CSV table of C-alpha atoms in Angstrom, one decimal:
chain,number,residue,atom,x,y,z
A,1,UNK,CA,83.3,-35.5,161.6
A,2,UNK,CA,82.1,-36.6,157.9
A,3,UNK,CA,79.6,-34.8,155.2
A,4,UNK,CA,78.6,-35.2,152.1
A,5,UNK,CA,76.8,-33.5,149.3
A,6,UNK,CA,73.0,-33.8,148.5
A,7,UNK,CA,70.8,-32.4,146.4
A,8,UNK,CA,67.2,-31.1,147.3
A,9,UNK,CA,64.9,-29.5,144.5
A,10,UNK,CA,66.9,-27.5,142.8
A,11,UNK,CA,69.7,-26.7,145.1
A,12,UNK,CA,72.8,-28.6,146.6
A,13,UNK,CA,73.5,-28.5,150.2
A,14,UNK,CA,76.5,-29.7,152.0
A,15,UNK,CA,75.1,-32.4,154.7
A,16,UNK,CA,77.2,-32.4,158.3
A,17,UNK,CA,76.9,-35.6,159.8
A,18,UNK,CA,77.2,-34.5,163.9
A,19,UNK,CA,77.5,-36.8,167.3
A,20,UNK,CA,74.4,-39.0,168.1
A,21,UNK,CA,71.4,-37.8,170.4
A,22,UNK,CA,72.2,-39.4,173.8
A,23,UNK,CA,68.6,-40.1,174.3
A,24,UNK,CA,67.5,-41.6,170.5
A,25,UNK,CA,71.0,-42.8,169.2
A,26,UNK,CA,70.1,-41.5,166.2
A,27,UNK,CA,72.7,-39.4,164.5
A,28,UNK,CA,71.6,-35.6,163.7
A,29,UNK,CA,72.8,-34.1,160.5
A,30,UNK,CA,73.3,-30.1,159.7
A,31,UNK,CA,72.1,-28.7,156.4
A,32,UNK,CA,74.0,-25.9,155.3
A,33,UNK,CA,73.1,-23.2,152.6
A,34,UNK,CA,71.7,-24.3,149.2
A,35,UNK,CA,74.6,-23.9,146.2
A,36,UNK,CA,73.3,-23.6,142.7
A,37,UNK,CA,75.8,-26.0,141.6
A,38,UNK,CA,77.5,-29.1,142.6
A,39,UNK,CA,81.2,-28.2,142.2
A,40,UNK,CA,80.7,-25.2,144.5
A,41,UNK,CA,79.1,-27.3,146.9
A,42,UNK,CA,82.0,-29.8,147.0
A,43,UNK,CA,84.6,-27.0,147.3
A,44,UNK,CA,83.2,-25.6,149.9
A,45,UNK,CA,83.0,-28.9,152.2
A,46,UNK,CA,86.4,-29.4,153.2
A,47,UNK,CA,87.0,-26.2,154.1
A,48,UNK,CA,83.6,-26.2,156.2
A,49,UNK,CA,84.7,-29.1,157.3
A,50,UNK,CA,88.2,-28.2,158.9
A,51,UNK,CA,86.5,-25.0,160.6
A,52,UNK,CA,83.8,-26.8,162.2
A,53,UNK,CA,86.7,-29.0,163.2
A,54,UNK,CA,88.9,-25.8,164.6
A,55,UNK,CA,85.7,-24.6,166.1
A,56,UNK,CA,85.8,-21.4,163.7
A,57,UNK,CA,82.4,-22.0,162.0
A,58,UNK,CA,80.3,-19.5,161.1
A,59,UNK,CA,77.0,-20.5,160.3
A,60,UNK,CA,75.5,-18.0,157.2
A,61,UNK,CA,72.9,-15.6,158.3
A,62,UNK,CA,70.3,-15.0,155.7
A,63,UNK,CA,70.1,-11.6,156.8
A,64,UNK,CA,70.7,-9.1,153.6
A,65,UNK,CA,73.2,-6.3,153.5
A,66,UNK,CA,70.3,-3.5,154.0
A,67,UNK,CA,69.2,-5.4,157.2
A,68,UNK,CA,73.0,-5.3,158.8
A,69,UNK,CA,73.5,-1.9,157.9
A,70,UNK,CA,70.0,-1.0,160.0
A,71,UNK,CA,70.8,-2.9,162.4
A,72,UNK,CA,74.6,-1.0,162.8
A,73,UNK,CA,72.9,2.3,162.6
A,74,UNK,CA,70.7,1.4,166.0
A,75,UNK,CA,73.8,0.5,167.3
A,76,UNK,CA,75.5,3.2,166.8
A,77,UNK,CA,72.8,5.6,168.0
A,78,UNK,CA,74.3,5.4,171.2
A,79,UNK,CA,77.5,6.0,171.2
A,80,UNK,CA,78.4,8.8,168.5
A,81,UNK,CA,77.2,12.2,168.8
A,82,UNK,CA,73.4,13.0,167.4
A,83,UNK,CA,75.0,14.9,165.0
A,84,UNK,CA,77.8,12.5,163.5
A,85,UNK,CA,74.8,10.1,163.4
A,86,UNK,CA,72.6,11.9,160.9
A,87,UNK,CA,75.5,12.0,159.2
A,88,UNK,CA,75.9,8.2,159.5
A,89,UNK,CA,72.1,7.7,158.1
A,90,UNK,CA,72.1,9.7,155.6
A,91,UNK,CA,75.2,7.9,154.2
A,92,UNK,CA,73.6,4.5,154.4
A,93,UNK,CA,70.3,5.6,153.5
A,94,UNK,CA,71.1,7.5,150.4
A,95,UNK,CA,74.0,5.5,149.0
A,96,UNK,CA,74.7,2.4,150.7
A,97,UNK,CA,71.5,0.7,150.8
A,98,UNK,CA,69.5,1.4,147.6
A,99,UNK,CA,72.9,-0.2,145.7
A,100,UNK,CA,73.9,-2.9,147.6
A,101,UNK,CA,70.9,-3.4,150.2
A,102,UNK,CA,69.6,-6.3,148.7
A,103,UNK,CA,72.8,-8.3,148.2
A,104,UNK,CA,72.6,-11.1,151.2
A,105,UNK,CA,75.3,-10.6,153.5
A,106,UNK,CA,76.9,-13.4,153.3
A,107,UNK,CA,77.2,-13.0,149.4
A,108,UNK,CA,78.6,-9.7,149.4
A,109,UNK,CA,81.8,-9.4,147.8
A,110,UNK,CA,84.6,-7.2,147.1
A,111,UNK,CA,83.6,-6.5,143.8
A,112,UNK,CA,80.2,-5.6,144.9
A,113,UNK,CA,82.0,-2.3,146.9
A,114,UNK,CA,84.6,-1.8,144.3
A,115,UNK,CA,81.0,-1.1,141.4
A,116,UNK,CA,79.6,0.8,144.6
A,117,UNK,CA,82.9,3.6,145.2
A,118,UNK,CA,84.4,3.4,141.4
A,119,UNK,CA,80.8,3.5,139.5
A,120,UNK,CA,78.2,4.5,141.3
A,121,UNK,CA,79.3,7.1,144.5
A,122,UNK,CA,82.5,8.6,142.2
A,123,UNK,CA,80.3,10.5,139.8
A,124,UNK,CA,78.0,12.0,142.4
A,125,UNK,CA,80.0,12.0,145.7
A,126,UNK,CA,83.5,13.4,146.6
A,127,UNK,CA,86.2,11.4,147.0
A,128,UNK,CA,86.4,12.3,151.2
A,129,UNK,CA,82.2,11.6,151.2
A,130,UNK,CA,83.4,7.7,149.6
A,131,UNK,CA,86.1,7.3,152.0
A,132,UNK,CA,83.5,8.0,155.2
A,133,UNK,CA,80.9,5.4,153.3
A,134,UNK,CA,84.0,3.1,153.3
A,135,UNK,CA,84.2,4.0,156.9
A,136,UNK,CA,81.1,3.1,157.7
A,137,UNK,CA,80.8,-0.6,155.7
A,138,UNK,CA,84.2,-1.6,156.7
A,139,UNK,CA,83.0,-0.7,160.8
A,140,UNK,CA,79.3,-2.4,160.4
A,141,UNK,CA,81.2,-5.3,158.7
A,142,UNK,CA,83.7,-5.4,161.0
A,143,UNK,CA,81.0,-5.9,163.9
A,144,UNK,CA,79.2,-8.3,162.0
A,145,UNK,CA,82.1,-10.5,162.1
A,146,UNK,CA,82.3,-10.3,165.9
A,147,UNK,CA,78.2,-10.7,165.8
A,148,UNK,CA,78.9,-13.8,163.8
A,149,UNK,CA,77.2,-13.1,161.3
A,150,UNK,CA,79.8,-13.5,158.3
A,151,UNK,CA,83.2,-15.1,158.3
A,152,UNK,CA,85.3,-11.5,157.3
A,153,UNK,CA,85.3,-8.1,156.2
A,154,UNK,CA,85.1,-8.3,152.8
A,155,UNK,CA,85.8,-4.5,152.6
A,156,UNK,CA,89.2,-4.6,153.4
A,157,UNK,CA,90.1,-5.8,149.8
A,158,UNK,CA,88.6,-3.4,148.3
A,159,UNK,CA,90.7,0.3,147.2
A,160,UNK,CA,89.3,3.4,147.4
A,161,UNK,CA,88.9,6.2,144.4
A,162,UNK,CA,91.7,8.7,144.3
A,163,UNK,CA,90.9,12.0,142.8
A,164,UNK,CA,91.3,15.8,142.8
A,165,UNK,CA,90.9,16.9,147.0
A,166,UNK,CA,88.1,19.3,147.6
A,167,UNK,CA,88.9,22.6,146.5
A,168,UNK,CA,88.6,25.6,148.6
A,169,UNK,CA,88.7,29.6,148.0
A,170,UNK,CA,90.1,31.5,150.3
A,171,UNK,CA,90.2,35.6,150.4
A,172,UNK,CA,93.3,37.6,150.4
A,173,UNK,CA,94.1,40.1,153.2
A,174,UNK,CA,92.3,42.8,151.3
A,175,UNK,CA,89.5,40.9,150.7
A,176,UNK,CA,89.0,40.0,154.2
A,177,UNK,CA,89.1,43.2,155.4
A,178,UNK,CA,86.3,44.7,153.0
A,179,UNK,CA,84.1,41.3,154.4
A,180,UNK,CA,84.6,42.5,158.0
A,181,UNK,CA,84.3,46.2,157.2
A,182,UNK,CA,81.1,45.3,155.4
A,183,UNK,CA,79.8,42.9,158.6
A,184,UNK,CA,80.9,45.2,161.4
A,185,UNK,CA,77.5,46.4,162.3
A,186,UNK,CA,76.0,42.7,161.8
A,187,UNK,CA,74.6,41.3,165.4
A,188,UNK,CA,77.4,38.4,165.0
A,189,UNK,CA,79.8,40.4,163.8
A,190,UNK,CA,82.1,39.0,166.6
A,191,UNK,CA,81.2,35.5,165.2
A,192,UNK,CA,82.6,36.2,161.7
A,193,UNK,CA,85.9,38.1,163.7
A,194,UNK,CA,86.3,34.6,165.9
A,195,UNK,CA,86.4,32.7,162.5
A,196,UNK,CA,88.8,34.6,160.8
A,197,UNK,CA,91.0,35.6,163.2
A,198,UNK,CA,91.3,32.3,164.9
A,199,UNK,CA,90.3,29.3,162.6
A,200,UNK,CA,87.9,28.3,164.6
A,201,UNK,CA,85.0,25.8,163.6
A,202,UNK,CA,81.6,27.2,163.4
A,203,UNK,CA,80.8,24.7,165.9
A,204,UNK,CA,83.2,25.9,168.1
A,205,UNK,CA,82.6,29.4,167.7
A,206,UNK,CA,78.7,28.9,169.0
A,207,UNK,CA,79.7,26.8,172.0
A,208,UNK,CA,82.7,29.1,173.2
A,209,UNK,CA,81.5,30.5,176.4
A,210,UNK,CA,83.0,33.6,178.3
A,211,UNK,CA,84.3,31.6,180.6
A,212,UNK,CA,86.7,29.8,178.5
A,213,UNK,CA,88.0,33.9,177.3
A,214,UNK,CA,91.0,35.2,179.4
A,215,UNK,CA,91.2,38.6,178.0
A,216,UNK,CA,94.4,39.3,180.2
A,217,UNK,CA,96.1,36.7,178.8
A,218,UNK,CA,94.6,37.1,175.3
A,219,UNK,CA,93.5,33.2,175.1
A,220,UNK,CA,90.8,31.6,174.1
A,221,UNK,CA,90.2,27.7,175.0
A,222,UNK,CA,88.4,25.8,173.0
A,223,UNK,CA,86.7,23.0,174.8
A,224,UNK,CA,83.2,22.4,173.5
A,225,UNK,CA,81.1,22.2,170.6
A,226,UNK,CA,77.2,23.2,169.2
A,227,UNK,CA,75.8,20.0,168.4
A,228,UNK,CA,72.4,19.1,166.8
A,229,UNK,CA,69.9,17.2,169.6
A,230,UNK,CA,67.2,14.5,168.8
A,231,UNK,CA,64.5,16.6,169.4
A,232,UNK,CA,65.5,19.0,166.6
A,233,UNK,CA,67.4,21.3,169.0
A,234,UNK,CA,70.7,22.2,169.9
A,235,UNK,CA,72.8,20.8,172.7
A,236,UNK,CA,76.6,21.7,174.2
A,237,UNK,CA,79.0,18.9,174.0
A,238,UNK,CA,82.9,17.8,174.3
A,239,UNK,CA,84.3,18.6,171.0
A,240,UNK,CA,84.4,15.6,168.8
A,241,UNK,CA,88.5,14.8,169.6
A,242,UNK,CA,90.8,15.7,172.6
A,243,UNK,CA,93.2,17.5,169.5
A,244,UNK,CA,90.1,20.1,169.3
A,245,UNK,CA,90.7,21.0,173.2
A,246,UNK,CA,93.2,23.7,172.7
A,247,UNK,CA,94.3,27.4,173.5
A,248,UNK,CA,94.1,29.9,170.8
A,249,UNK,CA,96.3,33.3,171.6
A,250,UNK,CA,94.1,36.5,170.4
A,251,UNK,CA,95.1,39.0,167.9
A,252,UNK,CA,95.1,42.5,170.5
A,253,UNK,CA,92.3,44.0,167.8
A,254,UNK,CA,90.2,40.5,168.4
A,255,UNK,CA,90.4,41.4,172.8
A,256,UNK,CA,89.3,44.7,172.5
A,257,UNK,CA,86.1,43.4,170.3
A,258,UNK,CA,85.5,40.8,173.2
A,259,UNK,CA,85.6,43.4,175.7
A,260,UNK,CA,83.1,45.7,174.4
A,261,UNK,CA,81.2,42.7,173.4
A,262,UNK,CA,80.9,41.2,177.3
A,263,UNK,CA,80.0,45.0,178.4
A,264,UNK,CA,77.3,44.8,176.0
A,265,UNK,CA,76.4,41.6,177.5
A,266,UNK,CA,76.1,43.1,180.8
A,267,UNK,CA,74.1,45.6,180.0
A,268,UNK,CA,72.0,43.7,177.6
A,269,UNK,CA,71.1,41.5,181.0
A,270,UNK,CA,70.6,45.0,182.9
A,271,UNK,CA,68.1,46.6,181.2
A,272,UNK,CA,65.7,43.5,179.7
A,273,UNK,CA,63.4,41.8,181.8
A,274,UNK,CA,63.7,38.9,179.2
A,275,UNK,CA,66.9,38.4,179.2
A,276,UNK,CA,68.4,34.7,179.7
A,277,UNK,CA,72.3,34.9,179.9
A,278,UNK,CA,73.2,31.7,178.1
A,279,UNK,CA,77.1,32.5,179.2
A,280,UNK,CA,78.3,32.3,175.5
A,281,UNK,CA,80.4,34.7,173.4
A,282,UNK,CA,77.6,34.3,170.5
A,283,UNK,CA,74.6,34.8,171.8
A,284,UNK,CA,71.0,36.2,170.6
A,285,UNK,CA,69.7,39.9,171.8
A,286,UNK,CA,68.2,38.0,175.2
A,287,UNK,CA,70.7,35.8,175.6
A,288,UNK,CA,70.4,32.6,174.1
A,289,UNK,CA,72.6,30.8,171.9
A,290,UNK,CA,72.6,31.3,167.9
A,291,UNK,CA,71.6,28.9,165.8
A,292,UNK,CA,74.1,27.4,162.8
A,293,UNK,CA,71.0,28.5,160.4
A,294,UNK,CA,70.9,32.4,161.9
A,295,UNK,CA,74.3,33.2,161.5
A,296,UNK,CA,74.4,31.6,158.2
A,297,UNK,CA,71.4,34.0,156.9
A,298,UNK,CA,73.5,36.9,158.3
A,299,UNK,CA,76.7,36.0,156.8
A,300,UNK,CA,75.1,35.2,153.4
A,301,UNK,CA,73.5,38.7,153.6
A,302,UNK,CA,76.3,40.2,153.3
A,303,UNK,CA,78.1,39.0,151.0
A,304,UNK,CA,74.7,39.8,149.1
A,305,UNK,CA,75.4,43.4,149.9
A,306,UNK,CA,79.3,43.1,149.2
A,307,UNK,CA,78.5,41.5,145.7
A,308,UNK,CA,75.9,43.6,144.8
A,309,UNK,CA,78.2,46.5,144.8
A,310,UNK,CA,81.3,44.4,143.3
A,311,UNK,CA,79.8,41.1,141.5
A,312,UNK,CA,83.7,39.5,141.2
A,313,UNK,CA,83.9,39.4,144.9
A,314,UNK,CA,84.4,35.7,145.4
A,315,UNK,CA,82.0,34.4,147.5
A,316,UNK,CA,83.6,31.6,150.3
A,317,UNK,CA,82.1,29.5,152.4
A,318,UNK,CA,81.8,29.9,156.4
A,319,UNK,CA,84.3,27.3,156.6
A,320,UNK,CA,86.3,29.2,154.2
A,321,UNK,CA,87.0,31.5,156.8
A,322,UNK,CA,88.7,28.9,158.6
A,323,UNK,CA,90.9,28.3,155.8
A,324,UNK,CA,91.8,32.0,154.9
A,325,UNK,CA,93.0,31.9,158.3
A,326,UNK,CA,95.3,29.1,157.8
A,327,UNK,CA,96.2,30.5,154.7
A,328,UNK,CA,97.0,34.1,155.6
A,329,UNK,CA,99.3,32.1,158.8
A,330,UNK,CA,101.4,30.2,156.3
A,331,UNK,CA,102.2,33.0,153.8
A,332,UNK,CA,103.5,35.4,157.0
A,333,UNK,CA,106.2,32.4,157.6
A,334,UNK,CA,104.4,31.1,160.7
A,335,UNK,CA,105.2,27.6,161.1
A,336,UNK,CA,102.5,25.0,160.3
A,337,UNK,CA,102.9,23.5,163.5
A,338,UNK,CA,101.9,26.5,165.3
A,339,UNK,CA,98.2,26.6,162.4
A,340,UNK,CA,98.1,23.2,163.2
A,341,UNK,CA,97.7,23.8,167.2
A,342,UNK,CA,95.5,26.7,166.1
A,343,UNK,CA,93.1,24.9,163.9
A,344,UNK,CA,92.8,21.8,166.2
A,345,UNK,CA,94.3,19.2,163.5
A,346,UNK,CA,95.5,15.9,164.4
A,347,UNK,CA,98.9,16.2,163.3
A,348,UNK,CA,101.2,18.4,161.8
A,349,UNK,CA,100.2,16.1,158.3
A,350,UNK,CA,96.9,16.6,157.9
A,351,UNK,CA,97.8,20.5,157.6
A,352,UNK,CA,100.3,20.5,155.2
A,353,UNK,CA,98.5,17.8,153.6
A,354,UNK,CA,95.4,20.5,153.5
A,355,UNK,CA,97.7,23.6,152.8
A,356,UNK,CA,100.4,22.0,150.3
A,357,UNK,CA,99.5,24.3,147.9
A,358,UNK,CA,100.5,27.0,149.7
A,359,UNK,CA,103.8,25.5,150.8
A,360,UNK,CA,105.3,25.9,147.0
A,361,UNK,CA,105.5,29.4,147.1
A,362,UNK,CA,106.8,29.6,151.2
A,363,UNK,CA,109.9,27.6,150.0
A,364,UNK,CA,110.6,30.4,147.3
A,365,UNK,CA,110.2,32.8,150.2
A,366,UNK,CA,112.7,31.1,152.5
A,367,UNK,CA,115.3,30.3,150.2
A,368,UNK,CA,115.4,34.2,149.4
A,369,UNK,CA,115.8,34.8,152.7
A,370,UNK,CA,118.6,33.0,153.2
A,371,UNK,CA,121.1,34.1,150.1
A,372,UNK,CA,122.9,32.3,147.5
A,373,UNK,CA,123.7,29.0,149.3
A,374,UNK,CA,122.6,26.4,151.4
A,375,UNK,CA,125.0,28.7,154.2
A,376,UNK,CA,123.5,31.6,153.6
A,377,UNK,CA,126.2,33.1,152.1
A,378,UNK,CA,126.4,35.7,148.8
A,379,UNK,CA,128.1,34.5,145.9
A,380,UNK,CA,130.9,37.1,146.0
A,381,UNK,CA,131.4,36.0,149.7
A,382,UNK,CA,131.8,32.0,148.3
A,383,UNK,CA,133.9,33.4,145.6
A,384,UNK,CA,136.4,35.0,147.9
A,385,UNK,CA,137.0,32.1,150.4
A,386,UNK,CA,139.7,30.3,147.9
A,387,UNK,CA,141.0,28.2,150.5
A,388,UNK,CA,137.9,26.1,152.1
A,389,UNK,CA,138.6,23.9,155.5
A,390,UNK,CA,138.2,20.5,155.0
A,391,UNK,CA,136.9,18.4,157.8
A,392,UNK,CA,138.3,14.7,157.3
């Protein structure tokens, strides 16, 4: 197999001579891309060359960066949740495509997504929201390679930002306490108990059903999540991982809540005609599940009324509740593999990884705990043993 370099207007194409047509005997030729110069033109033949020859070839698409990444989203449409999808579209949508959209595919380079995470996302993005648009690139141009479409994934050259990890407040046991004073005649007051008291997702909390409650054995199992539908609506579904499936044991104060909760279920179902028993823990006044925007209006009321009264009550997050959970765990010396099993982490190192800065002062605690020595022995005690056993 020969080729050679020609030049047509203004451009230079590399020229494959192929086998000859069986019927005309005239030898057919392949044009390949137009190179602005000569010299890259005659680089790249040899190495076009010995691919076609290995039969690794990949002919260019002309297809640009914006067009791949649409086409990945349709892809994807059916086979991640509705929910992680917005997700997905957004990301490409907002960020991905108005900067590097109009790049042609086959021209994208590393430096390209180093400008994209380093100078453009890092001022306006966190580094976590970087590393899922990372995500997302190195996937599409990972398929894209399999599609043909470009020779490799370009991304995987490329290093990500490092920064400061998102920063989240958390309320001490006091402060807790005055939230769920303050919410305990709230219509979801159970909601804002599940979250605290277990470390549940707010997902998770709307999807738990009654079913999945043994109040005898003070367990809850977590098995499913509230997840935004196409339509706009809501729909039940797996949770996202099989780590998420998990038991959580109840505080006894968290039962007895459940328990008058379920009777007021039953007699909610009793006594109103309109009543539709969804089956869920968290459910409206006839019955059918609570949307993520109700019980945010509900929470964010009152803290309204807590801060009106005390304006330096720090105002958390819902998912904050999730990590004052963790947080209260880890400074009453429960292990963090036992939070970890509670808050449905992957591993024991995405915990401590999350919680490290809580781990400082649990070493200080431990060590006092012990005594003087690595032993656990006082001072005076060391002092009086003159005569140590050696162990040869």
């Amino acid at each position: 197999m020969k080729g050679h370099v020609a030049k047509k207007g203004n451009k230079y194409y590399i020229v494959i001579d192929l086998e000859r047509d069986e019927i005309t005997g005239k030898r057919k030729q392949k044009w390949l891309s137009g190179y602005e110069k000569k010299r890259d033109a005659n680089k790249a033949l040899p190495i076009i060359l010995a691919d076609l020859m290995k039969g690794n070839y990949v002919e260019p698409t002309k297809k640009t960066f914006r067009e791949l990444m649409l086409n990945y989203l349709e892809d994807k449409k059916t086979s991640v949740k509705h929910g992680t999808w917005k997700s997905y579209e957004w990301l490409v949508k907002t960020h991905i495509i108005p900067n590097v959209g109009n790049i042609q595919a086959i021209k994208l380079k590393p430096q390209h997504l180093h400008d994209l995470y380093h100078k453009i996302l890092f001022p306006k993005l966190s580094v976590s929201s970087i590393k899922k648009v990372h995500v997302i690139i190195h996937d599409a141009l990972n398929r894209a390679v399999v599609w043909g479409l470009v020779t490799h994934n370009v991304s995987q050259y490329v290093d990500l930002p490092q920064g400061q990890k998102t920063k989240f407040l958390v309320w001490n046991e006091q402060q807790l306490q005055i939230f769920l004073d303050a919410a305990k005649d709230d219509q979801y007051f159970e909601a804002f108990e599940l979250a605290a008291s277990t470390g549940m997702r707010q997902s998770e909390i709307l999807a738990l059903s009654r079913t999945d409650i043994d109040l005898k054995r003070k367990v809850a199992s977590v098995r499913q999540a509230y997840t935004l539908s196409e339509d706009g609506g809501h729909s039940i579904q797996d949770t996202k991982t099989e780590s998420s499936v998990r038991p959580i044991a109840l505080f006894p104060h968290t039962v007895e809540l459940l328990e008058k909760l379920f009777e007021k279920h039953e007699n909610q179902k009793t006594n109103n005609k309109l009543y539709k028993d969804s089956g869920l823990v968290i459910q409206t006044s006839v019955g059918t599940p609570v949307g993520p925007r109700n019980l945010m209006r509900n929470y964010y009321k009152i803290l309204d009324r807590i801060q009106k009264e005390n304006p330096e009550f720090p105002r958390i997050r819902f998912q904050d509740l999730r990590h004052t959970h963790a947080t209260l765990l880890l400074k009453a010396g429960i292990h963090p593999k036992i939070v970890q099993e509670r808050l449905g982490h992957s591993s024991i190192t995405v915990t401590i990884d999350t919680y490290s800065h809580v781990l400082p002062n649990l070493q200080e605690a431990v060590l006092n705990n012990m005594g003087d020595s690595i032993t656990g022995s006082s001072r005076s005690e060391i002092q009086k043993d003159d005569n140590p056993t050696l162990f040869e």
